[in-house]
PDB file of C-alpha atoms and ligand atoms in Angstrom:
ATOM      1  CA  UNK A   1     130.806  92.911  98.650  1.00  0.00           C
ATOM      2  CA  UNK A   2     128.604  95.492  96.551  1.00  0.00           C
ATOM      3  CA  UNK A   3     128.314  94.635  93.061  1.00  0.00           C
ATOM      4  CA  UNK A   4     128.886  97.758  90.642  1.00  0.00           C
ATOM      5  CA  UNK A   5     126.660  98.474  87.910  1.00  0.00           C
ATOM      6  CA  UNK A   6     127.207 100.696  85.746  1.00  0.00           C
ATOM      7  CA  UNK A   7     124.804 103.060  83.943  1.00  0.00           C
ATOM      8  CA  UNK A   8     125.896 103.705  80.332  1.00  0.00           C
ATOM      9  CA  UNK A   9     123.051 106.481  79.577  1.00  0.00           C
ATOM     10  CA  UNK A  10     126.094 108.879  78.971  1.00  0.00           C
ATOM     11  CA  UNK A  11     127.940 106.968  76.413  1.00  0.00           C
ATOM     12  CA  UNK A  12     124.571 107.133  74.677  1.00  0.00           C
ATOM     13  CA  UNK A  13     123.896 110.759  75.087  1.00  0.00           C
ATOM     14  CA  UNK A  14     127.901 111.639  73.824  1.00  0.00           C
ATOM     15  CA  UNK A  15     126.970 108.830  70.655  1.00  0.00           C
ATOM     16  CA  UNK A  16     123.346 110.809  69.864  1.00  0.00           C
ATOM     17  CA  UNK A  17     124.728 114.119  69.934  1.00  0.00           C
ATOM     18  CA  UNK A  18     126.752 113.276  66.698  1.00  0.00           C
ATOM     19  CA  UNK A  19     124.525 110.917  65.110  1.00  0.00           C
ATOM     20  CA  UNK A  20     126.054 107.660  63.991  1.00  0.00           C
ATOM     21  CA  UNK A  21     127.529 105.073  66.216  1.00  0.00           C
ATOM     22  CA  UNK A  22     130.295 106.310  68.207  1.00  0.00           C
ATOM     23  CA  UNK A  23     130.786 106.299  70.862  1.00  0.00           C
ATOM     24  CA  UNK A  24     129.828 102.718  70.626  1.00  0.00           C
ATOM     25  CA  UNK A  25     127.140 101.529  73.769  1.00  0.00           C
ATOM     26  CA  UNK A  26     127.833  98.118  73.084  1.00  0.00           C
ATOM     27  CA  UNK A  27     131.185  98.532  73.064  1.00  0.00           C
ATOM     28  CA  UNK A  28     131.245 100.624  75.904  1.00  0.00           C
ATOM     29  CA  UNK A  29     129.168  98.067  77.825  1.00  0.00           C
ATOM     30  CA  UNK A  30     131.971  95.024  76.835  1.00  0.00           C
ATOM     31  CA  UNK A  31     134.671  97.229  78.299  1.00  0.00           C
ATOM     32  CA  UNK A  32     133.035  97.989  81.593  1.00  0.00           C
ATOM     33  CA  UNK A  33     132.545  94.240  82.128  1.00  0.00           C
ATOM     34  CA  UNK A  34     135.505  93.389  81.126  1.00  0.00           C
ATOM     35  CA  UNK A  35     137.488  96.118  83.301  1.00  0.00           C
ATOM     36  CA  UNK A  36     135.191  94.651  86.610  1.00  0.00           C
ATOM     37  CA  UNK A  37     132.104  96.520  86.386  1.00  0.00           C
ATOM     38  CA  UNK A  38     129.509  93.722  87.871  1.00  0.00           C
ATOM     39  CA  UNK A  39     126.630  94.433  85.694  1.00  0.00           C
ATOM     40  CA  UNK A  40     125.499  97.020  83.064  1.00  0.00           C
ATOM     41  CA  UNK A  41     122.426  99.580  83.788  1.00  0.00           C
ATOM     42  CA  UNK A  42     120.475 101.173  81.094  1.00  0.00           C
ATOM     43  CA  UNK A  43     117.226 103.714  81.137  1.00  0.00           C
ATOM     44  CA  UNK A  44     115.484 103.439  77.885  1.00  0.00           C
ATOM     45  CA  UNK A  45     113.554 106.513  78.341  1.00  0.00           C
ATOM     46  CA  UNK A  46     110.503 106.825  75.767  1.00  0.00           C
ATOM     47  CA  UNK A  47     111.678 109.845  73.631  1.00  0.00           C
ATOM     48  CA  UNK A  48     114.731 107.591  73.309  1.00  0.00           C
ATOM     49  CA  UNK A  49     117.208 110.549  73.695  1.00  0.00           C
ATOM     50  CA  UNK A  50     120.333 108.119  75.139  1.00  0.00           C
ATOM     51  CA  UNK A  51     119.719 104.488  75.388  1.00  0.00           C
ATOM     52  CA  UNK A  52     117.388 103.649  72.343  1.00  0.00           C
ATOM     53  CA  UNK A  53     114.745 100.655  71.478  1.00  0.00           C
ATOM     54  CA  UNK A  54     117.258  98.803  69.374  1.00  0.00           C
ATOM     55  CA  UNK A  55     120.191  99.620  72.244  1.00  0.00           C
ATOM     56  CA  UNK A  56     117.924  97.649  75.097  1.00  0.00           C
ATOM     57  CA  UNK A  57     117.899  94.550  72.927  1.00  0.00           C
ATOM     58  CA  UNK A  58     121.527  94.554  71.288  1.00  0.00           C
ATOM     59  CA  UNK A  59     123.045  94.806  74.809  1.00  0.00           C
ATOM     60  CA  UNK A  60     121.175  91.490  75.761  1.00  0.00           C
ATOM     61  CA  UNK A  61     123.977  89.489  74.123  1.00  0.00           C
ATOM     62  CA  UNK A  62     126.547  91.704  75.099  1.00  0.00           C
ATOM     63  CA  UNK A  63     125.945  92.008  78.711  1.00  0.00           C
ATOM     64  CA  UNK A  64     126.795  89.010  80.049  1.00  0.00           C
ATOM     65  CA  UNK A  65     127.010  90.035  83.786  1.00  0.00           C
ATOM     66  CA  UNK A  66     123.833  91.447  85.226  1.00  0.00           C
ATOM     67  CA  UNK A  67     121.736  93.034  83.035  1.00  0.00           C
ATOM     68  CA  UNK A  68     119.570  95.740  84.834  1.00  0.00           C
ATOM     69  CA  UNK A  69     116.997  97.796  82.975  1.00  0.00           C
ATOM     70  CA  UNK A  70     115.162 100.726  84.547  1.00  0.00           C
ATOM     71  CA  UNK A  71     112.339 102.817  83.624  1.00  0.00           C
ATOM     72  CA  UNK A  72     108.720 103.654  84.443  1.00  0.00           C
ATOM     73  CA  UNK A  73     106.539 100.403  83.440  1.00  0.00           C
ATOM     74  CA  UNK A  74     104.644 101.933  80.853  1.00  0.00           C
ATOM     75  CA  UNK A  75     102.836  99.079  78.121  1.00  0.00           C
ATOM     76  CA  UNK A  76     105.993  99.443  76.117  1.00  0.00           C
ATOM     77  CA  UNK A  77     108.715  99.285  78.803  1.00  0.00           C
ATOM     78  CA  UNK A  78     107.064  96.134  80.213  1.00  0.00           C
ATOM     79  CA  UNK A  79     106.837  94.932  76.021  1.00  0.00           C
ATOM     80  CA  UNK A  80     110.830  95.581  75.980  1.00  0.00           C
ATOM     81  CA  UNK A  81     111.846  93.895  78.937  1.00  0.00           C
ATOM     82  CA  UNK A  82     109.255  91.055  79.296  1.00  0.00           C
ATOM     83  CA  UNK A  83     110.749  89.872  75.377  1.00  0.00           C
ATOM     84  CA  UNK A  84     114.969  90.945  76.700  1.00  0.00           C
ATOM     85  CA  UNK A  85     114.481  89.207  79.906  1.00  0.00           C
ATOM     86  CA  UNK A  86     116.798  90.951  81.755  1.00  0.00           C
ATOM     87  CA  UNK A  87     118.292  89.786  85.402  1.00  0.00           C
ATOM     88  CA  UNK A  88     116.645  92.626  86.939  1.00  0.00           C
ATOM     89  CA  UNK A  89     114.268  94.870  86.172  1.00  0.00           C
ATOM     90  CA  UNK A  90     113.963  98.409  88.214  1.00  0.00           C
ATOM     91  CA  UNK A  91     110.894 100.066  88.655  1.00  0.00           C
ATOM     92  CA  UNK A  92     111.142 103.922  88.496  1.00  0.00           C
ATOM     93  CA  UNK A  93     108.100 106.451  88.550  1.00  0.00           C
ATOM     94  CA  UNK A  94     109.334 108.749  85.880  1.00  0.00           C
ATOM     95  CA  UNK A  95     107.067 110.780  84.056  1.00  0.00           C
ATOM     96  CA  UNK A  96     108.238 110.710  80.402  1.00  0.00           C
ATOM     97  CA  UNK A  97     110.367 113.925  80.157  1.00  0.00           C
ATOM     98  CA  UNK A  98     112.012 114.903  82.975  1.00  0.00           C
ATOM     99  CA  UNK A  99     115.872 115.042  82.900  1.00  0.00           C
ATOM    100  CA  UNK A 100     116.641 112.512  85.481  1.00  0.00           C
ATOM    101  CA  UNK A 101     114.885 110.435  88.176  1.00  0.00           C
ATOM    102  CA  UNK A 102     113.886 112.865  90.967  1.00  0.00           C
ATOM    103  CA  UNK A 103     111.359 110.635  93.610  1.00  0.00           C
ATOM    104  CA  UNK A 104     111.060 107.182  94.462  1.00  0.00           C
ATOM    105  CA  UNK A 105     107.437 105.705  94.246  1.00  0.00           C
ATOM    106  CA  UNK A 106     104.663 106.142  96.550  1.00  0.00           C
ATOM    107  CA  UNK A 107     104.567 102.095  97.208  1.00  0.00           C
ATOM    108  CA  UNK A 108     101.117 102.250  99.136  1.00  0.00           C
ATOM    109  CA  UNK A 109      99.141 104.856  96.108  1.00  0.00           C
ATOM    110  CA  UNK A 110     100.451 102.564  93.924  1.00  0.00           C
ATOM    111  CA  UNK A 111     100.191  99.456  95.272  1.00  0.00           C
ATOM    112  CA  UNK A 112      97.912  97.848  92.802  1.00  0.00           C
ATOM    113  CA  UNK A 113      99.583  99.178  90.067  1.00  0.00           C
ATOM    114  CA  UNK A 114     103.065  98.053  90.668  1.00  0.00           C
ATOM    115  CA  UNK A 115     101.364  94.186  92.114  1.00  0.00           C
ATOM    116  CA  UNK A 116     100.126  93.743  89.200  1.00  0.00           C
ATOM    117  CA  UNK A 117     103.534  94.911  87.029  1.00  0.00           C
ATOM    118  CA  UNK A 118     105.513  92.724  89.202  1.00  0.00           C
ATOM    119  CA  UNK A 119     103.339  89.464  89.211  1.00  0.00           C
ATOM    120  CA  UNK A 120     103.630  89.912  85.285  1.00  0.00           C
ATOM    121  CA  UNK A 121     107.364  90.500  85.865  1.00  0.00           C
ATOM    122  CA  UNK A 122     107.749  87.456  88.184  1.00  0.00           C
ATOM    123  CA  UNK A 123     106.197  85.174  85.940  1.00  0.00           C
ATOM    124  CA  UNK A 124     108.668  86.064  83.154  1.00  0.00           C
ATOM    125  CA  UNK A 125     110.868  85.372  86.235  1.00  0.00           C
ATOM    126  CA  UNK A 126     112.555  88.745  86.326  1.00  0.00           C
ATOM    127  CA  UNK A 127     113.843  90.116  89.492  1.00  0.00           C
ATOM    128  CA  UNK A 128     112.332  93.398  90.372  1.00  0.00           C
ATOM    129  CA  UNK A 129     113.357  96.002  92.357  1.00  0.00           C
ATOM    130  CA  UNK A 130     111.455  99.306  93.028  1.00  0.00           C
ATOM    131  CA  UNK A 131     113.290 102.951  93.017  1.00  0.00           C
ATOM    132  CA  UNK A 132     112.216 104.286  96.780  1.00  0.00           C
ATOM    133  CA  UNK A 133     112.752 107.478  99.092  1.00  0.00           C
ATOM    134  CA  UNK A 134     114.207 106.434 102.068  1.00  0.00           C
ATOM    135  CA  UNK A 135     111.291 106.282 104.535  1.00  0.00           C
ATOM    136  CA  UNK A 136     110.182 103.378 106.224  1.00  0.00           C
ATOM    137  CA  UNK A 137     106.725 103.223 105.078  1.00  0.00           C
ATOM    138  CA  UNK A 138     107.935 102.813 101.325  1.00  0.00           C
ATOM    139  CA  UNK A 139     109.914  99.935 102.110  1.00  0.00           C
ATOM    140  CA  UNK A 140     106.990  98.426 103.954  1.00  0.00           C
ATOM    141  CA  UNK A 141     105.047  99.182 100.605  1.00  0.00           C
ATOM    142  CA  UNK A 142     107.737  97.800  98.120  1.00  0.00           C
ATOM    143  CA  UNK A 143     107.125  94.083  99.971  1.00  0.00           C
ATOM    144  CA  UNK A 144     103.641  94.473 100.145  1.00  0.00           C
ATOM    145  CA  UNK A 145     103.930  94.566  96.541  1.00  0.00           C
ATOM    146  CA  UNK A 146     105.952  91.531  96.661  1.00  0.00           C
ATOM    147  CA  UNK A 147     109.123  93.561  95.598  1.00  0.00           C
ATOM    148  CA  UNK A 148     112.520  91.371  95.526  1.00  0.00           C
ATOM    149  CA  UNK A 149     114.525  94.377  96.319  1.00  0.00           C
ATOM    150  CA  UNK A 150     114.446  98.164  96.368  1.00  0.00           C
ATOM    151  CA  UNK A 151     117.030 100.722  95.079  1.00  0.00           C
ATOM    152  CA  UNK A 152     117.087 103.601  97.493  1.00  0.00           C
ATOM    153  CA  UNK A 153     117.079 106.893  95.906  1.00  0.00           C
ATOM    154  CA  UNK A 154     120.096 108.458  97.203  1.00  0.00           C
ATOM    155  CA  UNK A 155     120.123 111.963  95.570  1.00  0.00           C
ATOM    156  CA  UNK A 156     119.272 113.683  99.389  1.00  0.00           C
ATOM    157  CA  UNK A 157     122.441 111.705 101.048  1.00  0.00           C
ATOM    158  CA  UNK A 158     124.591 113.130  98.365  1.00  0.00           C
ATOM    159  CA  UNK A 159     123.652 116.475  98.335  1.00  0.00           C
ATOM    160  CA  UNK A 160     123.828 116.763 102.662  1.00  0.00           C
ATOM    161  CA  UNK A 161     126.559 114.439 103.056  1.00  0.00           C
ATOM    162  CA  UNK A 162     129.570 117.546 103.023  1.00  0.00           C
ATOM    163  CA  UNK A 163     127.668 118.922 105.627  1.00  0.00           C
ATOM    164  CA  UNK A 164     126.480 116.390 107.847  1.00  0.00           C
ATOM    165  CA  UNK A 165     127.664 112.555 106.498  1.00  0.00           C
ATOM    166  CA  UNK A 166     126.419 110.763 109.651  1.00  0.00           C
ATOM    167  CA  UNK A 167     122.924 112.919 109.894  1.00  0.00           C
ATOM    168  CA  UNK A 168     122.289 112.465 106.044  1.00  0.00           C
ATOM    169  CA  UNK A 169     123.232 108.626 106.061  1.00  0.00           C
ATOM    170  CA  UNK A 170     120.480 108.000 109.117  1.00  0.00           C
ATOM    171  CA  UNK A 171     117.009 107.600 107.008  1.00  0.00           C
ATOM    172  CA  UNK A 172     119.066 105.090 104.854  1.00  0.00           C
ATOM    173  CA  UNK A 173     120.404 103.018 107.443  1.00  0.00           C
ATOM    174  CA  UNK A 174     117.109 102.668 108.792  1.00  0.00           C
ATOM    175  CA  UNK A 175     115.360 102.080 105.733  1.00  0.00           C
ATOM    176  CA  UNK A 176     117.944  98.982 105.115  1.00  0.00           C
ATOM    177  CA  UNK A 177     117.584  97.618 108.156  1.00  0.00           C
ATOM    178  CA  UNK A 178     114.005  97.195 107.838  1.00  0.00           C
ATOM    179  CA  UNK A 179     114.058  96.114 104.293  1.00  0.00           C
ATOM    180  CA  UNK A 180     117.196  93.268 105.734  1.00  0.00           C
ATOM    181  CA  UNK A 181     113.909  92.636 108.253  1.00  0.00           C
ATOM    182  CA  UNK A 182     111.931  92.100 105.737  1.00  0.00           C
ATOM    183  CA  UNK A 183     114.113  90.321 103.636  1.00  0.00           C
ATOM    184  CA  UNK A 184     114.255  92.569 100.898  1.00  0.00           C
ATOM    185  CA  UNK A 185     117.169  92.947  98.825  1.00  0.00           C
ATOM    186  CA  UNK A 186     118.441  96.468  98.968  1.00  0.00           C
ATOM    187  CA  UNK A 187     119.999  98.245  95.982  1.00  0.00           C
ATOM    188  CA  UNK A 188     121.150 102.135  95.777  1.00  0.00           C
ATOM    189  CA  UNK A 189     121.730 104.553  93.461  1.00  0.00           C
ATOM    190  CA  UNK A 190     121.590 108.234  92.493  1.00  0.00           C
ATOM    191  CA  UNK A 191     124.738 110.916  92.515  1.00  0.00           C
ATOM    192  CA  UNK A 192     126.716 108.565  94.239  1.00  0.00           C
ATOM    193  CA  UNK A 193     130.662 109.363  93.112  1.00  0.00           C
ATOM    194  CA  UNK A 194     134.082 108.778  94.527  1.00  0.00           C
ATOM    195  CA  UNK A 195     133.741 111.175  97.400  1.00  0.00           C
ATOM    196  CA  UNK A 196     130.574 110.157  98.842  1.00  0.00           C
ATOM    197  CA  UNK A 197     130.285 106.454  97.651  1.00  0.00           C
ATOM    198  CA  UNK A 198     132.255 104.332 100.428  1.00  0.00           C
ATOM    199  CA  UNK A 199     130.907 105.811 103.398  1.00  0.00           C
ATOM    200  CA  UNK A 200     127.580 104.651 101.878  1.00  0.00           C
ATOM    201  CA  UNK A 201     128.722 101.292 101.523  1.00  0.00           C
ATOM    202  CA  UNK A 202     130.172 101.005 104.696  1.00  0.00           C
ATOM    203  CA  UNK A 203     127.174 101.994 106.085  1.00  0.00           C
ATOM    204  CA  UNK A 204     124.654  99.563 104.716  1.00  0.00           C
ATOM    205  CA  UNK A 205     125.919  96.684 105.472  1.00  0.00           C
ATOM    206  CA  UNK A 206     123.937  94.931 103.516  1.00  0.00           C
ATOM    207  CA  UNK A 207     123.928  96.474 100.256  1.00  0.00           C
ATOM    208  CA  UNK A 208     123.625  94.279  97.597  1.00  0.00           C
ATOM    209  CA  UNK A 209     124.578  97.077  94.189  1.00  0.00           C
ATOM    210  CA  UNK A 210     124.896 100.293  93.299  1.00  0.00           C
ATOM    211  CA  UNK A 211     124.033 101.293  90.185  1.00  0.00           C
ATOM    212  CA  UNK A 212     126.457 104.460  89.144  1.00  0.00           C
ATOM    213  CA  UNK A 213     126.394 106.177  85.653  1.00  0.00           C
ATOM    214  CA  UNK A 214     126.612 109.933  85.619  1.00  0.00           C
ATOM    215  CA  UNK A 215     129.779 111.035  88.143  1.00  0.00           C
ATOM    216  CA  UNK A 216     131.298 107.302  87.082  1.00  0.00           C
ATOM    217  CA  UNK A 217     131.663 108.607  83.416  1.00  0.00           C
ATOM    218  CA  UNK A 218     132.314 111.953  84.011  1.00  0.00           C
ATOM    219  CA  UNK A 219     135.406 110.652  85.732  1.00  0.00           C
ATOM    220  CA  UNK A 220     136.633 108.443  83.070  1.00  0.00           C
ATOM    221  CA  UNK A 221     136.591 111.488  80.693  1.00  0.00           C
ATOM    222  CA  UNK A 222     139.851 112.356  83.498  1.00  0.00           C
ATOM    223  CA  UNK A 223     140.774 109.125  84.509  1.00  0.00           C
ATOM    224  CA  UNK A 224     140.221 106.386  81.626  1.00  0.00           C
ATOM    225  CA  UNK A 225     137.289 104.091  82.015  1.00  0.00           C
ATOM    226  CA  UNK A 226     139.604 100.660  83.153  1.00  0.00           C
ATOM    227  CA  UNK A 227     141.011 102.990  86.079  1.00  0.00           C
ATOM    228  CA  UNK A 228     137.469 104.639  87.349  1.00  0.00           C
ATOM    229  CA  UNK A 229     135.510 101.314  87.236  1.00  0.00           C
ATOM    230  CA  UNK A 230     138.758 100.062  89.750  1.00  0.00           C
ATOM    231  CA  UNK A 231     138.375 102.843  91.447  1.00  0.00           C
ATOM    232  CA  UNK A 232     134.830 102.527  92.429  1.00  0.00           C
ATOM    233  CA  UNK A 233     135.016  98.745  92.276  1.00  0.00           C
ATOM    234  CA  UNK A 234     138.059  99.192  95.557  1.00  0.00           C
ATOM    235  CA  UNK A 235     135.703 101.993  97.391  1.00  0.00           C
ATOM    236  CA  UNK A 236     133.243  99.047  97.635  1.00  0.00           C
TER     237      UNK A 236
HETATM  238  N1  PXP B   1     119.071 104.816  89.684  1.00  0.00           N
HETATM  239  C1  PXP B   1     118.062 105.362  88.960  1.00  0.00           C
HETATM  240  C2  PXP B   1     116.680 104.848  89.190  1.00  0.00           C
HETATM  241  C3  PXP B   1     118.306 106.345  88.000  1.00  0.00           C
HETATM  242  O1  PXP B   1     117.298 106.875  87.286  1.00  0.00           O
HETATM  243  C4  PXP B   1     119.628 106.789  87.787  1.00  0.00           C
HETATM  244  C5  PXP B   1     119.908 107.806  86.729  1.00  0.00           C
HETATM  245  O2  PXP B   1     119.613 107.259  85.477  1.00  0.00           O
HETATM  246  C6  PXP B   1     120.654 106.188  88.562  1.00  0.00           C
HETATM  247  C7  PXP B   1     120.334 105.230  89.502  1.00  0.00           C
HETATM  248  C8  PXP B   1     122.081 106.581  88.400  1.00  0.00           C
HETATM  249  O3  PXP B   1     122.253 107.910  88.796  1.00  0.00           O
HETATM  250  P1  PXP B   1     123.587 108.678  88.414  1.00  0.00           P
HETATM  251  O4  PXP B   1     123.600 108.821  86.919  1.00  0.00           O
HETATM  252  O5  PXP B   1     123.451 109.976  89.128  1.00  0.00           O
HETATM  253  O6  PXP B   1     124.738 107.849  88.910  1.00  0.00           O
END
């Protein structure tokens, strides 16, 4: 089974756009749980424009599934995280105002620099994963690094899988197996949404979460959160 975690960035977004508090994140993040979500994702980006400072460490007593936080490990993401102590922390190599994630990390270039960020990690005995493009090379990089897991980036499935599922699933498959070699935990997220989420699952056979926030939202504007999160939950 895939564990579902969802990314509540949106509820944020909706709850800054009006100022005060409502939509309420915590909130939000109580109902996911308790309507089978398997863990609660958040992206405290530094211009703090959804999920703010004071959001990261509220949720830490509310989430009481798996608490995943995500963001490029800048002095004060690493600060946040190594006092929350989240389950899992996921590395992403963001620079600090673009929209959305949009490339995994270069493990290799970078492999001193996320070594060190993950030994400091380890030692506050976080789990760490690291945000990767589906090429083999990567994963070989992520457990150099001494990685636990990596979330593949699957934004280029998505976009070819209406036009060629079983050509656009290929890189990821392979990418799994080798990290299942390796003994690396794989994770996956990115676009993923009711259409194009099972066939990923059934795919990767050995994928451990998704993390989903964007498209899972979007349809609980339609659908009702309870309803979505089931929805998702059965295409896994
Ligand atoms: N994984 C990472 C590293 C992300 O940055 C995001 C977006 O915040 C997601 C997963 C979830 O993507 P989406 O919002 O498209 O479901």
């Amino acid at each position: 089974m895939t564990n579902l975690s969802v990314n509540i960035n949106k509820i944020a977004t909706l709850r800054n756009s009006r100022g005060g508090r409502f939509p309420d994140v915590l909130n939000a993040a109580r109902k996911c749980q308790d309507f089978g979500a398997d863990g609660i994702t958040i992206h405290p980006r530094p211009d703090q424009r959804h999920i703010t400072r004071d959001d990261a460490y509220a949720l830490k007593d509310v989430v009481t599934k798996e608490y995943n936080i995500e963001g490029f490990p800048s002095k004060d993401f690493i600060e946040i995280v190594t006092k929350i102590l989240p389950t899992q922390v996921t590395l992403v190599p963001d620079p600090p105002n673009i929209l959305t994630s949009n490339n995994g990390w270069d493990t290799n270039k970078n492999f001193i620099f996320l070594s060190d960020i993950i030994e400091e990690l380890h030692a506050h005995n976080i789990r760490v994963s690291i945000f990767v493009n589906p090429a083999l090379e990567m994963v070989e990089g992520a457990k150099k690094c001494n990685s636990d897991r990596i979330e593949l980036y699957t934004e280029a499935y998505c976009n070819s899988f209406k036009e060629d599922k079983k050509k656009a699933i290929q890189p990821y498959i392979q990418s799994a197996e080798l990290a299942e070699n390796l003994k690396l935990g794989v994770n996956a997220g990115h676009d993923l949404n009711l259409d194009n989420l099972q066939y990923f699952a059934k795919n990767i056979p050995n994928l451990e979460e998704v993390s989903i926030g964007h498209a899972l939202i979007s349809d609980a504007l339609y659908l009702g959160l309870e309803n979505t999160i089931q929805m998702y939950k059965r295409l896994l």
